[in-house]
Each structure stands twice: as structure tokens, then as C-alpha cells.
XYZ file of C-alpha atoms in Angstrom:
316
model
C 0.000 0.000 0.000
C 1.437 3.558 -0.468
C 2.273 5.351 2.170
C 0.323 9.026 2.281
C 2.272 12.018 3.639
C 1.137 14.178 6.280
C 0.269 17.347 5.113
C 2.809 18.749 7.432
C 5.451 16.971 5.790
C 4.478 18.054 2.374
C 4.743 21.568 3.755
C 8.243 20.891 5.793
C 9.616 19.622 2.593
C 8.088 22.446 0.432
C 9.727 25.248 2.922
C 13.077 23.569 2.965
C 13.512 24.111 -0.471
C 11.300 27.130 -1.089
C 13.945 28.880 1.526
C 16.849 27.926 -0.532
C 15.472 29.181 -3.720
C 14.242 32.458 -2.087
C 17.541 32.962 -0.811
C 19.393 32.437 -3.728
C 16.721 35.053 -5.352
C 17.089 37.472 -2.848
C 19.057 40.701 -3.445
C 18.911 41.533 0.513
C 22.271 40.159 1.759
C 24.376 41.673 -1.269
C 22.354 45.068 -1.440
C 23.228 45.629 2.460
C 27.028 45.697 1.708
C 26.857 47.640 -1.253
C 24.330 50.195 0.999
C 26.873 50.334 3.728
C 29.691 51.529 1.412
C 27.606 54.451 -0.540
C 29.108 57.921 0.709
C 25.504 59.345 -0.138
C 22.042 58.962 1.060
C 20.926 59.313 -2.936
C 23.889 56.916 -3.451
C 22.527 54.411 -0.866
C 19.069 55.124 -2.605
C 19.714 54.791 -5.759
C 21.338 51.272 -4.959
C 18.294 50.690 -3.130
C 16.720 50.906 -6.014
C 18.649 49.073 -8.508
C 18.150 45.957 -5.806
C 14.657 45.445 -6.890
C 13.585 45.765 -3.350
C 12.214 49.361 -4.042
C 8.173 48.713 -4.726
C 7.964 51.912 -6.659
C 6.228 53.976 -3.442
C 9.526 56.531 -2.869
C 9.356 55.128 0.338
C 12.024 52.790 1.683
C 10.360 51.663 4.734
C 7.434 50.574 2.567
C 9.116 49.021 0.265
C 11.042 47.090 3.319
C 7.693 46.513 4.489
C 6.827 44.932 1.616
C 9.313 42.739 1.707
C 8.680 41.909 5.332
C 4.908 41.328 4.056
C 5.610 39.109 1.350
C 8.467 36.744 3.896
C 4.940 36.555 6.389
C 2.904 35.186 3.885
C 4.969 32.433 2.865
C 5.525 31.599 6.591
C 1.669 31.530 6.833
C 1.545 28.928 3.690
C 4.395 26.748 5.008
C 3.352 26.298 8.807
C -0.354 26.856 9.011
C -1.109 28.114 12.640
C 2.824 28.579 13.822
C 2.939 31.177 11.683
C 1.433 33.908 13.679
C 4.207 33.363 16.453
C 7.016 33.702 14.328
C 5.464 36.517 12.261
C 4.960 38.531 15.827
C 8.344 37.645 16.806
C 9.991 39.009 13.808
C 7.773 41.834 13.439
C 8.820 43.095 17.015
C 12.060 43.640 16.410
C 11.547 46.137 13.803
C 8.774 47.925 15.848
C 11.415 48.580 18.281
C 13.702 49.913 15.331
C 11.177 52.508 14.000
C 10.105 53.836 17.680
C 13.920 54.182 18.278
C 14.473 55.924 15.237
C 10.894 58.297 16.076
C 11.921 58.593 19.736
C 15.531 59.422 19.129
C 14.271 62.012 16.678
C 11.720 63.923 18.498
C 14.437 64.121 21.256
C 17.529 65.004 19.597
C 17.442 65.684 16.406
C 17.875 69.832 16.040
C 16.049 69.816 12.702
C 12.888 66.794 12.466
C 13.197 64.914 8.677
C 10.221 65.471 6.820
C 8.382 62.275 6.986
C 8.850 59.990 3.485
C 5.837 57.210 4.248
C 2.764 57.177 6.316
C 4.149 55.003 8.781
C 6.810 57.030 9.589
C 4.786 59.891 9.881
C 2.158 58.453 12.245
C 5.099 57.382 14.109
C 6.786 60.985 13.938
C 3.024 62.406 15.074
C 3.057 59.977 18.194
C 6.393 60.801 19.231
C 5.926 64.208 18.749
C 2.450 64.363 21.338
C 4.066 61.516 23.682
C 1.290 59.067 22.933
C 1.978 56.115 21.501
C -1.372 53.935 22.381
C -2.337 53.302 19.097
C 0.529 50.889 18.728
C -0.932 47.185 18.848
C 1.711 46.187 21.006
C 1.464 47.781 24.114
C 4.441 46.857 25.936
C 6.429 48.382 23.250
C 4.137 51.309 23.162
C 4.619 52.083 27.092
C 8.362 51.358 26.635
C 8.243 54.148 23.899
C 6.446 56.312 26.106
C 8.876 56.091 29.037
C 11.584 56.955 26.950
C 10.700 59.804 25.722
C 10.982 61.717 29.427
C 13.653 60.112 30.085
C 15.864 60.271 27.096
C 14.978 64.187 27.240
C 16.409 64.427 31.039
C 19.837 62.152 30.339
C 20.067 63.825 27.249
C 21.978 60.175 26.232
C 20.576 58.480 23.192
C 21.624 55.000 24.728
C 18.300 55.466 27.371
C 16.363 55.142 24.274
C 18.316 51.879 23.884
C 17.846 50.557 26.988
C 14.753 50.917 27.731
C 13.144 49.700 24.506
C 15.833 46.498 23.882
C 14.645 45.544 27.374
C 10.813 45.871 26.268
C 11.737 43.948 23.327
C 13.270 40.770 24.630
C 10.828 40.809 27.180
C 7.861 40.714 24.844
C 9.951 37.960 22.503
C 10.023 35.982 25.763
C 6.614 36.044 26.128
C 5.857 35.248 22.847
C 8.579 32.610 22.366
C 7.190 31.057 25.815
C 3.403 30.958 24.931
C 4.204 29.573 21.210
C 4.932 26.189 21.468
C 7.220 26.364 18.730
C 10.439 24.996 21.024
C 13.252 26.326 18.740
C 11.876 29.749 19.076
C 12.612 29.627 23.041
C 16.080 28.455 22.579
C 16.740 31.656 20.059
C 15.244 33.781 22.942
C 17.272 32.205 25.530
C 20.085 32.424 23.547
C 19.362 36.318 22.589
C 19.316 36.539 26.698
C 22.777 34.814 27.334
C 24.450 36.914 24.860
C 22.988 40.337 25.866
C 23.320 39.393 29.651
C 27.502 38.684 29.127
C 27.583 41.845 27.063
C 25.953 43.494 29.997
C 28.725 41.640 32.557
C 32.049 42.838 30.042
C 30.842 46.666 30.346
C 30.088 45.912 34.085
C 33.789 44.719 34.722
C 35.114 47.310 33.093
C 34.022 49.722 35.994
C 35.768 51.183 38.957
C 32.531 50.846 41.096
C 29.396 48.801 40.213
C 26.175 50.826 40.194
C 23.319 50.175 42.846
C 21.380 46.766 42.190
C 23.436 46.164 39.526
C 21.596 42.450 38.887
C 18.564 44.682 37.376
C 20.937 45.587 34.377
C 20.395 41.918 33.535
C 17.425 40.055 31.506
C 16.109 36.785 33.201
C 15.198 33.796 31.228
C 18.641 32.824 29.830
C 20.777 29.500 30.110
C 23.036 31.529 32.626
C 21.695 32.644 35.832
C 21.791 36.158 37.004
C 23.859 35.277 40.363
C 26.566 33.131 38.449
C 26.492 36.816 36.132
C 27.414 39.091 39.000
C 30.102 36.381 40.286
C 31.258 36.770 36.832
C 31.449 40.629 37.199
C 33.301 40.166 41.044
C 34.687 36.880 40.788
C 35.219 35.387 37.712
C 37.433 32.166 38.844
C 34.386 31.326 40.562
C 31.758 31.606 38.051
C 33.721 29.467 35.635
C 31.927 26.248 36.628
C 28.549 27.486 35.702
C 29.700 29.742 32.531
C 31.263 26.662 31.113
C 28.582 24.698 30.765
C 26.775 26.886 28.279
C 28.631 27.261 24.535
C 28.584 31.358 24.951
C 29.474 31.345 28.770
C 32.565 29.266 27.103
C 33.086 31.982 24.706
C 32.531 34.722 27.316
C 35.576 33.158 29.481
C 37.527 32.621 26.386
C 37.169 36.574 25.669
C 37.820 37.284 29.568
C 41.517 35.520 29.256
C 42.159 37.573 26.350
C 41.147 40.706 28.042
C 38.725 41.554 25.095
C 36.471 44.747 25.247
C 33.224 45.015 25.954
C 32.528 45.657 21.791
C 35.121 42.865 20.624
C 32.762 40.712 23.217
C 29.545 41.810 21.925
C 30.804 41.206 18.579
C 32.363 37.422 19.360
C 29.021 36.644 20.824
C 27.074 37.805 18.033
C 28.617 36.479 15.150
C 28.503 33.109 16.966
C 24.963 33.866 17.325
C 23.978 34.470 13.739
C 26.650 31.624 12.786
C 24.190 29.417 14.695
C 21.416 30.641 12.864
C 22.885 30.086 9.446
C 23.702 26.362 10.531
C 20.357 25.669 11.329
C 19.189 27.454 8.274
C 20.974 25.864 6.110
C 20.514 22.371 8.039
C 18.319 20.685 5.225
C 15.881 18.607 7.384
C 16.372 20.412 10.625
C 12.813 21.256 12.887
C 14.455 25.154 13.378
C 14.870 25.607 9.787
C 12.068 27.639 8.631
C 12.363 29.581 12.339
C 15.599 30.281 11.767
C 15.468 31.651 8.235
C 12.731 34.166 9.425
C 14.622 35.454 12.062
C 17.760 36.226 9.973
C 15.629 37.285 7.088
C 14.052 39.790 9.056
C 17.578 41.036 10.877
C 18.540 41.641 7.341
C 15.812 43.898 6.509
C 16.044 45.570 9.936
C 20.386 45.807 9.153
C 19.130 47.319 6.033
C 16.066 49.611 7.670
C 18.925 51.173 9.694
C 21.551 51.413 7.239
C 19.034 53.930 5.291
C 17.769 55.605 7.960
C 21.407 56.324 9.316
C 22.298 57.689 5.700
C 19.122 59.698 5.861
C 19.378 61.551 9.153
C 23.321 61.423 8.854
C 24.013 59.737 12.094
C 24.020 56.230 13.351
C 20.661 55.332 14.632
């Protein structure tokens, strides 16, 4: 008798290769380099739209949206109800990205851009009145909200930062945690490890450590917060627990060699995304499709930012 295939296996074996050919179709990763090196904003534009990725609107954040739109759909056709996880989990991240670009402009910026979309300029409107409630998510939104104040009293663009990278791993928690989808968690847990040892290199570098200096730290990672501060005092101490997790390994690796807090933060995160791209590319593997979302959408965000920062002629 013939053996029938699930339907889910019809559609695991349809996005395994569907990734690979919309990967080797996809302009993104190449157009990001060739972005980064333009001396111009109209250079970077023009680029832009040479890619294909423009949709013809004059409006690089819709077109990016677009693009964004088009990457949810076929996540919707390939997994059926897991979709709407994933889709909120990548979506988050470039939430955060646009309401630090709006904050960060209504705050500092001497002279405001003249709005090029209609998302941009609701965004730019919200800022601007210091109400962002129509926002669906409304963690972010209150995140947005708080920094606002108190970006405008440190006067320290790195409060927008912190305050809305906090709001944003906290609401990929909760949506990697209520998902089911068990790859998803590990990515967040992993996000957590990496930004938590980032978090312990700047702390070491310091003469005195601030007051409750454990809040500086997100929960939910591999790596406890208490074996992080012994890290921070005492690192002979904390090496038993930091070596049992492969970026604890890393982060005592980098310790020996008396790395910087940046040459840390970028160890950690090109192991990261390595990790990602082996899964990815991992032809059968359950964290495929997962994975190839999440770095799909990083590279539109990478490329978001890379515009906006030629725009506004600052780093973002």
C-alpha cells in the first residue's frame, strides 16, 4: 500500500527548499554591503533601487515593508497556525527599530526629517504628542512612552536603547514562551545569554558597580543572574557554571584575552547568527524555517537602519 504524507510533511519539505530558492533570489544580503559603502544617502538610494527591493512607493520603509509582508505570507503557507508566532516575533524587532528611530528624533534631532511614508509619519506624530497607544503592542508602546521623558532628562541616546531592547526581549520571551514552537525559546534564551555577558564585560570594566546592579540583567537565559554578578566580582568562581553553556565558554575565552566590551559583543554575536545560518541551512532540521525568518528579518532591519542612518546622517 502507499504510504500518504502528512500534510505537514508536504509543507516541511516544500519550505526547505522554497527557503533555498528564495535565498538564492534574494538581493537583501548583497544590497546591504553595497548600501553600507555608498558615501551618499541618494547613493545608498539609488542602490536601493537598482536591488529590486524598491516597490515603486519613494518610500524605503514601505518598500522594506513589503518585503517583510511578502516573507509573512509564505511563513503563513508553510506552517499553518505557527505562523502567527514567528510573524509577531519578527515583526517586534523592527517595531522597536522605528520607535527608536521616532523617539531618538523627536528628542535630539535639532532639525525633524520630513516624513517619506505614512508610517513614519504616524510614528513621527506619536512621538511628537508623547502618545503612543495606538501601537498594537502595548508593551512596546509604554516602553516608547517612558523613553521619551527620560531620554529628554539624560540627554543620552543610549536610554532610548535601553529601555526599549529591554521591552523587546521581554515581549519575545513572552511570545517565544506561549508559542509552542520549542526552537523559538532556545533563540530567545540564547538572545538573553548573549545580551546578559555583554551586559557583565561593560560591568567589569568599571571602577565601582552601580546600585542593584543584577537589574541591568534580563532573566530567562541558560546563565543565571547570580553566576552573572560572580562573573562581574569573581570570575574564577563563576567558571563552573559559565562553562557549561557554549557562549558562557566563549565569554571566558574573551575574559583571558582581556577583550572589550565591543570585541565581546561582537564574538558573541557572530557566533549567534553563525548558529542561525547552521540551522538554516541544516536541510531537514525542525528550526529551519524559524531560523530563516529570524535572519531574514535582521537583514531587513540591518538594512532599515543602514538607510535611515544615511538619511538623518548619524548612526541610529
Amino acid at each position: 500500500m502507499k504510504k500518504v504524507r502528512k500534510k505537514k510533511d508536504i509543507d516541511f519539505i516544500f519550505a526547505s527548499s522554497s527557503i533555498n530558492v528564495r535565498e538564492n533570489r534574494s538581493p537583501l544580503r548583497d544590497t546591504i554591503s553595497r548600501v553600507a559603502a555608498a558615501e551618499t544617502y541618494a547613493d545608498a538610494m539609488k542602490i536601493f533601487t537598482e536591488s529590486g527591493l524598491d516597490d515603486g512607493s519613494g518610500d524605503f520603509m514601505t518598500s522594506l515593508d513589503r518585503q517583510s509582508d511578502d516573507m509573512y505570507a509564505f511563513l503563513r503557507e508553510v506552517t499553518d497556525s505557527n505562523s502567527e508566532p514567528i510573524i509577531a516575533y519578527m515583526n517586534a524587532r523592527k517595531e522597536v527599530l522605528e520607535l527608536k528611530t521616532a523617539v531618538k528624533t523627536q528628542v535630539f534631532a535639532e532639525e525633524k526629517p520630513t516624513p517619506t511614508g505614512e508610517r513614519e509619519a504616524l510614528l513621527a506624530s506619536m512621538a511628537a504628542k508623547g502618545d503612543f497607544s495606538k501601537l498594537e503592542a502595548e508593551a512596546l508602546a509604554d516602553a516608547a512612552k517612558k523613553a521619551l521623558p527620560e531620554a529628554s532628562a539624560s540627554r543620552d541616546p543610549q536610554t532610548v536603547d535601553l529601555i526599549l531592547d529591554r521591552a523587546l526581549y521581554e515581549y519575545r520571551r513572552d511570545i517565544a514562551g506561549t508559542s509552542g514552537i520549542e526552537y523559538l525559546s532556545t533563540v530567545c534564551k540564547n538572545d538573553a545569554d548573549i545580551k546578559n555577558l555583554c551586559t557583565a564585560f561593560r560591568l567589569k570594566r568599571r571602577k565601582a558597580l552601580p546600585e542593584n546592579a543584577e537589574n541591568f540583567f534580563y532573566d530567562g537565559g541558560a546563565i543565571s543572574v547570580p553566576d552573572l554578578m560572580l562573573f562581574v566580582k569573581e570570575p574564577e568562581k563563576a567558571k563552573k557554571a559559565l562553562s557549561a553553556t557554549e557562549y558562557g565558554t566563549l565569554a571566558l575565552e574573551l575574559a583571558d584575552k582581556k577583550a572589550s566590551p565591543s570585541e565581546c559583543e561582537r564574538a558573541l554575536e557572530e557566533k549567534y547568527y553563525a548558529g542561525l545560518m547552521k540551522v538554516k541551512d541544516d536541510i531537514f532540521g525542525s528550526g529551519k524555517v524559524v531560523a530563516y525568518a529570524i535572519l531574514y528579518e535582521k537583514w531587513l532591519c540591518d538594512l532599515r537602519l543602514l538607510l535611515t542612518a544615511k538619511k538623518v546622517g548619524k548612526t541610529i
